[in-house]
PDB file of C-alpha atoms in Angstrom:
ATOM      1  CA  MET E   1      20.564 -48.139 -32.094  1.00 63.00           C
ATOM      2  CA  LEU E   2      18.681 -51.099 -33.750  1.00 62.00           C
ATOM      3  CA  PHE E   3      22.109 -53.051 -33.508  1.00 63.00           C
ATOM      4  CA  ARG E   4      22.135 -52.145 -29.901  1.00 68.00           C
ATOM      5  CA  ALA E   5      18.597 -53.767 -29.113  1.00 65.00           C
ATOM      6  CA  PHE E   6      19.579 -56.819 -31.173  1.00 63.00           C
ATOM      7  CA  THR E   7      22.305 -57.530 -29.140  1.00 72.00           C
ATOM      8  CA  LEU E   8      20.902 -56.694 -25.774  1.00 65.00           C
ATOM      9  CA  LEU E   9      18.165 -59.212 -26.985  1.00 68.00           C
ATOM     10  CA  ALA E  10      20.664 -61.834 -27.877  1.00 69.00           C
ATOM     11  CA  VAL E  11      22.178 -61.841 -24.270  1.00 66.00           C
ATOM     12  CA  ILE E  12      18.939 -62.071 -22.533  1.00 74.00           C
ATOM     13  CA  ALA E  13      18.031 -64.802 -24.723  1.00 69.00           C
ATOM     14  CA  LEU E  14      21.290 -66.521 -24.037  1.00 69.00           C
ATOM     15  CA  ALA E  15      20.918 -66.356 -20.401  1.00 68.00           C
ATOM     16  CA  ILE E  16      17.360 -67.486 -20.226  1.00 74.00           C
ATOM     17  CA  GLY E  17      18.468 -70.526 -22.537  1.00 68.00           C
ATOM     18  CA  THR E  18      21.647 -71.111 -20.225  1.00 70.00           C
ATOM     19  CA  TRP E  19      19.372 -70.696 -17.037  1.00 68.00           C
ATOM     20  CA  ILE E  20      16.563 -73.381 -18.599  1.00 70.00           C
ATOM     21  CA  LEU E  21      19.253 -75.706 -20.126  1.00 68.00           C
ATOM     22  CA  SER E  22      20.888 -75.593 -16.724  1.00 70.00           C
ATOM     23  CA  SER E  23      17.801 -76.233 -14.318  1.00 67.00           C
ATOM     24  CA  PRO E  24      17.276 -79.364 -12.325  1.00 66.00           C
ATOM     25  CA  ALA E  25      14.564 -80.533 -14.105  1.00 63.00           C
ATOM     26  CA  ARG E  26      16.739 -80.900 -17.334  1.00 60.00           C
ATOM     27  CA  ARG E  27      19.549 -83.105 -15.420  1.00 60.00           C
ATOM     28  CA  PRO E  28      19.918 -86.836 -15.920  1.00 61.00           C
ATOM     29  CA  GLN E  29      18.381 -88.577 -12.828  1.00 59.00           C
ATOM     30  CA  GLN E  30      20.666 -90.359 -10.560  1.00 58.00           C
ATOM     31  CA  GLU E  31      20.165 -94.389 -10.650  1.00 53.00           C
ATOM     32  CA  THR E  32      17.263 -95.658  -9.383  1.00 54.00           C
ATOM     33  CA  ALA E  33      16.935 -98.483  -6.698  1.00 52.00           C
ATOM     34  CA  ALA E  34      15.885-101.068  -9.400  1.00 51.00           C
ATOM     35  CA  ARG E  35      18.874-100.189 -11.768  1.00 57.00           C
ATOM     36  CA  ARG E  36      21.401-100.497  -8.398  1.00 56.00           C
ATOM     37  CA  THR E  37      19.920-104.022  -7.868  1.00 57.00           C
ATOM     38  CA  ASP E  38      21.322-104.953 -11.563  1.00 64.00           C
ATOM     39  CA  LEU E  39      24.807-104.471 -10.064  1.00 66.00           C
ATOM     40  CA  PRO E  40      26.407-106.990  -8.542  1.00 69.00           C
ATOM     41  CA  GLY E  41      27.138-106.794  -4.568  1.00 78.00           C
ATOM     42  CA  TYR E  42      30.385-107.015  -3.027  1.00 83.00           C
ATOM     43  CA  TYR E  43      32.799-110.071  -3.121  1.00 85.00           C
ATOM     44  CA  LEU E  44      36.027-111.397  -1.677  1.00 88.00           C
ATOM     45  CA  LYS E  45      38.399-113.595  -2.653  1.00 92.00           C
ATOM     46  CA  ASN E  46      41.085-115.641  -0.761  1.00 92.00           C
ATOM     47  CA  ALA E  47      39.181-114.256   2.498  1.00 91.00           C
ATOM     48  CA  VAL E  48      40.591-114.885   5.790  1.00 91.00           C
ATOM     49  CA  LEU E  49      38.063-114.048   9.281  1.00 88.00           C
ATOM     50  CA  THR E  50      39.395-114.888  12.396  1.00 90.00           C
ATOM     51  CA  ASP E  51      37.158-114.402  15.780  1.00 86.00           C
ATOM     52  CA  TYR E  52      38.817-114.077  19.180  1.00 85.00           C
ATOM     53  CA  ASP E  53      37.364-115.512  22.276  1.00 81.00           C
ATOM     54  CA  ALA E  54      37.148-113.199  25.592  1.00 82.00           C
ATOM     55  CA  THR E  55      41.105-113.594  26.648  1.00 85.00           C
ATOM     56  CA  GLY E  56      42.141-112.472  22.854  1.00 85.00           C
ATOM     57  CA  ALA E  57      43.126-116.199  21.592  1.00 83.00           C
ATOM     58  CA  PRO E  58      41.510-116.917  18.393  1.00 85.00           C
ATOM     59  CA  SER E  59      38.888-119.200  18.368  1.00 85.00           C
ATOM     60  CA  ILE E  60      37.404-119.448  15.177  1.00 86.00           C
ATOM     61  CA  ARG E  61      39.227-118.837  11.849  1.00 88.00           C
ATOM     62  CA  ILE E  62      37.243-118.892   8.724  1.00 88.00           C
ATOM     63  CA  VAL E  63      39.104-119.236   5.315  1.00 89.00           C
ATOM     64  CA  ALA E  64      36.748-119.047   2.077  1.00 87.00           C
ATOM     65  CA  GLU E  65      38.064-119.143  -1.517  1.00 88.00           C
ATOM     66  CA  ARG E  66      35.416-116.575  -2.389  1.00 87.00           C
ATOM     67  CA  ILE E  67      32.471-114.769  -0.442  1.00 86.00           C
ATOM     68  CA  ASP E  68      29.646-113.339  -2.686  1.00 85.00           C
ATOM     69  CA  GLN E  69      26.869-111.095  -0.896  1.00 84.00           C
ATOM     70  CA  ILE E  70      23.515-112.518  -1.968  1.00 79.00           C
ATOM     71  CA  ALA E  71      20.987-110.006  -3.840  1.00 78.00           C
ATOM     72  CA  HIS E  72      21.904-106.873  -1.748  1.00 75.00           C
ATOM     73  CA  SER E  73      21.011-108.379   1.343  1.00 77.00           C
ATOM     74  CA  THR E  74      22.764-109.273   4.422  1.00 75.00           C
ATOM     75  CA  GLU E  75      23.383-112.804   3.595  1.00 74.00           C
ATOM     76  CA  VAL E  76      26.629-113.936   2.252  1.00 79.00           C
ATOM     77  CA  ALA E  77      27.615-117.172   0.362  1.00 80.00           C
ATOM     78  CA  LEU E  78      31.105-118.893   1.066  1.00 81.00           C
ATOM     79  CA  SER E  79      32.952-121.010  -1.491  1.00 80.00           C
ATOM     80  CA  ASN E  80      35.245-123.958  -0.540  1.00 82.00           C
ATOM     81  CA  VAL E  81      35.301-123.066   3.175  1.00 83.00           C
ATOM     82  CA  GLN E  82      37.381-124.064   5.933  1.00 85.00           C
ATOM     83  CA  VAL E  83      36.684-123.599   9.540  1.00 85.00           C
ATOM     84  CA  THR E  84      38.926-124.128  12.397  1.00 87.00           C
ATOM     85  CA  TYR E  85      37.572-124.013  15.893  1.00 84.00           C
ATOM     86  CA  GLN E  86      39.801-123.771  18.958  1.00 82.00           C
ATOM     87  CA  ALA E  87      37.958-125.226  21.825  1.00 75.00           C
ATOM     88  CA  PRO E  88      38.560-123.094  25.226  1.00 73.00           C
ATOM     89  CA  GLY E  89      41.465-125.408  26.940  1.00 72.00           C
ATOM     90  CA  GLY E  90      41.079-128.525  24.068  1.00 72.00           C
ATOM     91  CA  LEU E  91      42.235-129.476  20.742  1.00 76.00           C
ATOM     92  CA  PRO E  92      41.602-127.631  17.842  1.00 82.00           C
ATOM     93  CA  TRP E  93      38.715-128.688  15.242  1.00 81.00           C
ATOM     94  CA  LEU E  94      38.772-128.846  11.141  1.00 81.00           C
ATOM     95  CA  LEU E  95      35.484-128.231   9.723  1.00 77.00           C
ATOM     96  CA  VAL E  96      35.399-128.262   5.900  1.00 75.00           C
ATOM     97  CA  GLY E  97      32.564-128.040   3.576  1.00 66.00           C
ATOM     98  CA  ASP E  98      31.625-126.608   0.122  1.00 58.00           C
ATOM     99  CA  MET E  99      29.314-123.759   1.369  1.00 58.00           C
ATOM    100  CA  VAL E 100      28.451-122.110   4.614  1.00 54.00           C
ATOM    101  CA  ASP E 101      25.437-123.244   6.495  1.00 63.00           C
ATOM    102  CA  VAL E 102      27.593-126.164   5.699  1.00 73.00           C
ATOM    103  CA  GLU E 103      26.091-128.129   3.091  1.00 75.00           C
ATOM    104  CA  GLY E 104      27.829-130.914   0.164  1.00 80.00           C
ATOM    105  CA  ASN E 105      30.818-132.786   1.037  1.00 82.00           C
ATOM    106  CA  VAL E 106      31.020-131.699   4.488  1.00 86.00           C
ATOM    107  CA  ARG E 107      33.831-132.682   6.655  1.00 85.00           C
ATOM    108  CA  LEU E 108      34.195-132.427  10.846  1.00 81.00           C
ATOM    109  CA  GLN E 109      37.810-133.409  11.967  1.00 82.00           C
ATOM    110  CA  GLY E 110      39.174-133.357  15.651  1.00 72.00           C
ATOM    111  CA  GLU E 111      43.164-132.774  15.815  1.00 73.00           C
ATOM    112  CA  PRO E 112      43.908-135.705  17.286  1.00 75.00           C
ATOM    113  CA  ALA E 113      45.916-135.867  20.536  1.00 74.00           C
ATOM    114  CA  PRO E 114      50.050-137.286  20.319  1.00 80.00           C
ATOM    115  CA  GLY E 115      50.151-140.736  19.180  1.00 80.00           C
ATOM    116  CA  GLU E 116      46.095-141.146  18.332  1.00 80.00           C
ATOM    117  CA  SER E 117      44.287-141.080  14.983  1.00 80.00           C
ATOM    118  CA  ALA E 118      41.918-138.319  14.017  1.00 82.00           C
ATOM    119  CA  ALA E 119      38.046-138.990  14.196  1.00 83.00           C
ATOM    120  CA  VAL E 120      36.504-137.495  10.673  1.00 88.00           C
ATOM    121  CA  LEU E 121      33.236-137.324  10.556  1.00 88.00           C
ATOM    122  CA  HIS E 122      31.151-136.762   7.151  1.00 92.00           C
ATOM    123  CA  THR E 123      28.210-135.693   6.490  1.00 93.00           C
ATOM    124  CA  ASP E 124      25.587-133.595   3.676  1.00 91.00           C
ATOM    125  CA  THR E 125      24.798-130.627   5.888  1.00 89.00           C
ATOM    126  CA  LEU E 126      25.947-129.347   9.248  1.00 87.00           C
ATOM    127  CA  SER E 127      24.529-126.676  11.459  1.00 84.00           C
ATOM    128  CA  TYR E 128      26.954-125.150  13.974  1.00 80.00           C
ATOM    129  CA  ASN E 129      25.969-122.843  16.885  1.00 79.00           C
ATOM    130  CA  VAL E 130      28.775-120.910  17.657  1.00 72.00           C
ATOM    131  CA  PRO E 131      27.974-119.478  21.128  1.00 72.00           C
ATOM    132  CA  GLU E 132      27.153-122.965  22.311  1.00 78.00           C
ATOM    133  CA  SER E 133      30.000-124.543  20.466  1.00 79.00           C
ATOM    134  CA  VAL E 134      27.568-127.353  19.117  1.00 85.00           C
ATOM    135  CA  ALA E 135      27.446-128.862  15.713  1.00 85.00           C
ATOM    136  CA  SER E 136      24.366-131.030  14.427  1.00 89.00           C
ATOM    137  CA  THR E 137      22.944-132.421  11.783  1.00 92.00           C
ATOM    138  CA  LYS E 138      19.816-134.456  10.586  1.00 93.00           C
ATOM    139  CA  SER E 139      21.397-135.866   7.716  1.00 92.00           C
ATOM    140  CA  ASP E 140      23.036-139.396   7.401  1.00 94.00           C
ATOM    141  CA  VAL E 141      26.716-139.320   9.481  1.00 94.00           C
ATOM    142  CA  ARG E 142      29.666-141.530   8.559  1.00 93.00           C
ATOM    143  CA  ILE E 143      32.304-140.955  11.353  1.00 90.00           C
ATOM    144  CA  ASP E 144      35.797-142.699  10.463  1.00 90.00           C
ATOM    145  CA  PHE E 145      38.357-143.043  13.572  1.00 84.00           C
ATOM    146  CA  GLY E 146      41.598-145.511  13.166  1.00 80.00           C
ATOM    147  CA  GLY E 147      40.304-148.462  11.271  1.00 81.00           C
ATOM    148  CA  HIS E 148      36.658-148.112  12.687  1.00 88.00           C
ATOM    149  CA  THR E 149      33.401-146.560  11.082  1.00 90.00           C
ATOM    150  CA  LEU E 150      30.193-145.516  12.819  1.00 90.00           C
ATOM    151  CA  ILE E 151      27.257-144.714  10.498  1.00 92.00           C
ATOM    152  CA  ALA E 152      23.985-143.208  11.850  1.00 94.00           C
ATOM    153  CA  ARG E 153      21.272-140.799  11.065  1.00 94.00           C
ATOM    154  CA  GLY E 154      21.631-137.382  13.085  1.00 93.00           C
ATOM    155  CA  MET E 155      24.108-136.243  15.131  1.00 92.00           C
ATOM    156  CA  VAL E 156      24.857-133.640  17.954  1.00 92.00           C
ATOM    157  CA  ALA E 157      28.481-132.924  18.693  1.00 87.00           C
ATOM    158  CA  ASN E 158      29.682-130.706  21.353  1.00 87.00           C
ATOM    159  CA  LEU E 159      33.109-129.354  20.503  1.00 80.00           C
ATOM    160  CA  LYS E 160      33.588-128.095  24.102  1.00 81.00           C
ATOM    161  CA  ASP E 161      32.839-131.085  25.812  1.00 84.00           C
ATOM    162  CA  ARG E 162      34.414-133.250  23.028  1.00 79.00           C
ATOM    163  CA  THR E 163      31.260-135.325  22.837  1.00 86.00           C
ATOM    164  CA  ILE E 164      28.853-136.759  19.903  1.00 86.00           C
ATOM    165  CA  ARG E 165      25.578-138.173  20.455  1.00 91.00           C
ATOM    166  CA  LEU E 166      24.092-140.239  17.430  1.00 91.00           C
ATOM    167  CA  GLU E 167      20.642-139.730  16.925  1.00 90.00           C
ATOM    168  CA  SER E 168      19.209-143.133  15.255  1.00 87.00           C
ATOM    169  CA  LYS E 169      19.850-145.769  12.789  1.00 87.00           C
ATOM    170  CA  VAL E 170      23.483-146.424  14.395  1.00 85.00           C
ATOM    171  CA  ASN E 171      25.486-149.023  12.503  1.00 81.00           C
ATOM    172  CA  GLY E 172      29.163-149.731  13.338  1.00 80.00           C
ATOM    173  CA  ARG E 173      32.059-151.523  11.693  1.00 75.00           C
ATOM    174  CA  PHE E 174      35.200-152.228  13.959  1.00 74.00           C
ATOM    175  CA  GLN E 175      38.152-154.010  12.448  1.00 70.00           C
ATOM    176  CA  PRO E 176      40.809-155.370  15.025  1.00 65.00           C
TER     177      PRO E 176
END
């Protein structure tokens, strides 16, 4: 009888011990938000992004060697970026820069018409308004076309209209 009471007591102790050890309070906590921010965000390598116009034709094509999420936010940084813009009814433009927002060794180049040379714009920073198709900068600008060079501070280029307005300190060198 004593043996039965001891067995019953052992089974009850085992049941209570199992219940206590498996309770939610004793389980390890999930990662906290603070620990999640220690993890890297997403990244893409050799990414190609294409935007289409209302007719379904490609209008902007962005090629980036790498895209990194910035601090678990909605912002991303693009490295070694090349943007090709197809103006409606016009020739394509090529925009190249070290980063998007575009800054650092920025080059904007229009595809030349047959038999013409391409105009190439060089600057340190460039903003591009996609809906308006307008590229602008307040930085120094150098435009090379053929054997000619224009230098200015600040520029607004309307890619739809294929026009460029130089803001100030315009200086040109034209070689015959």
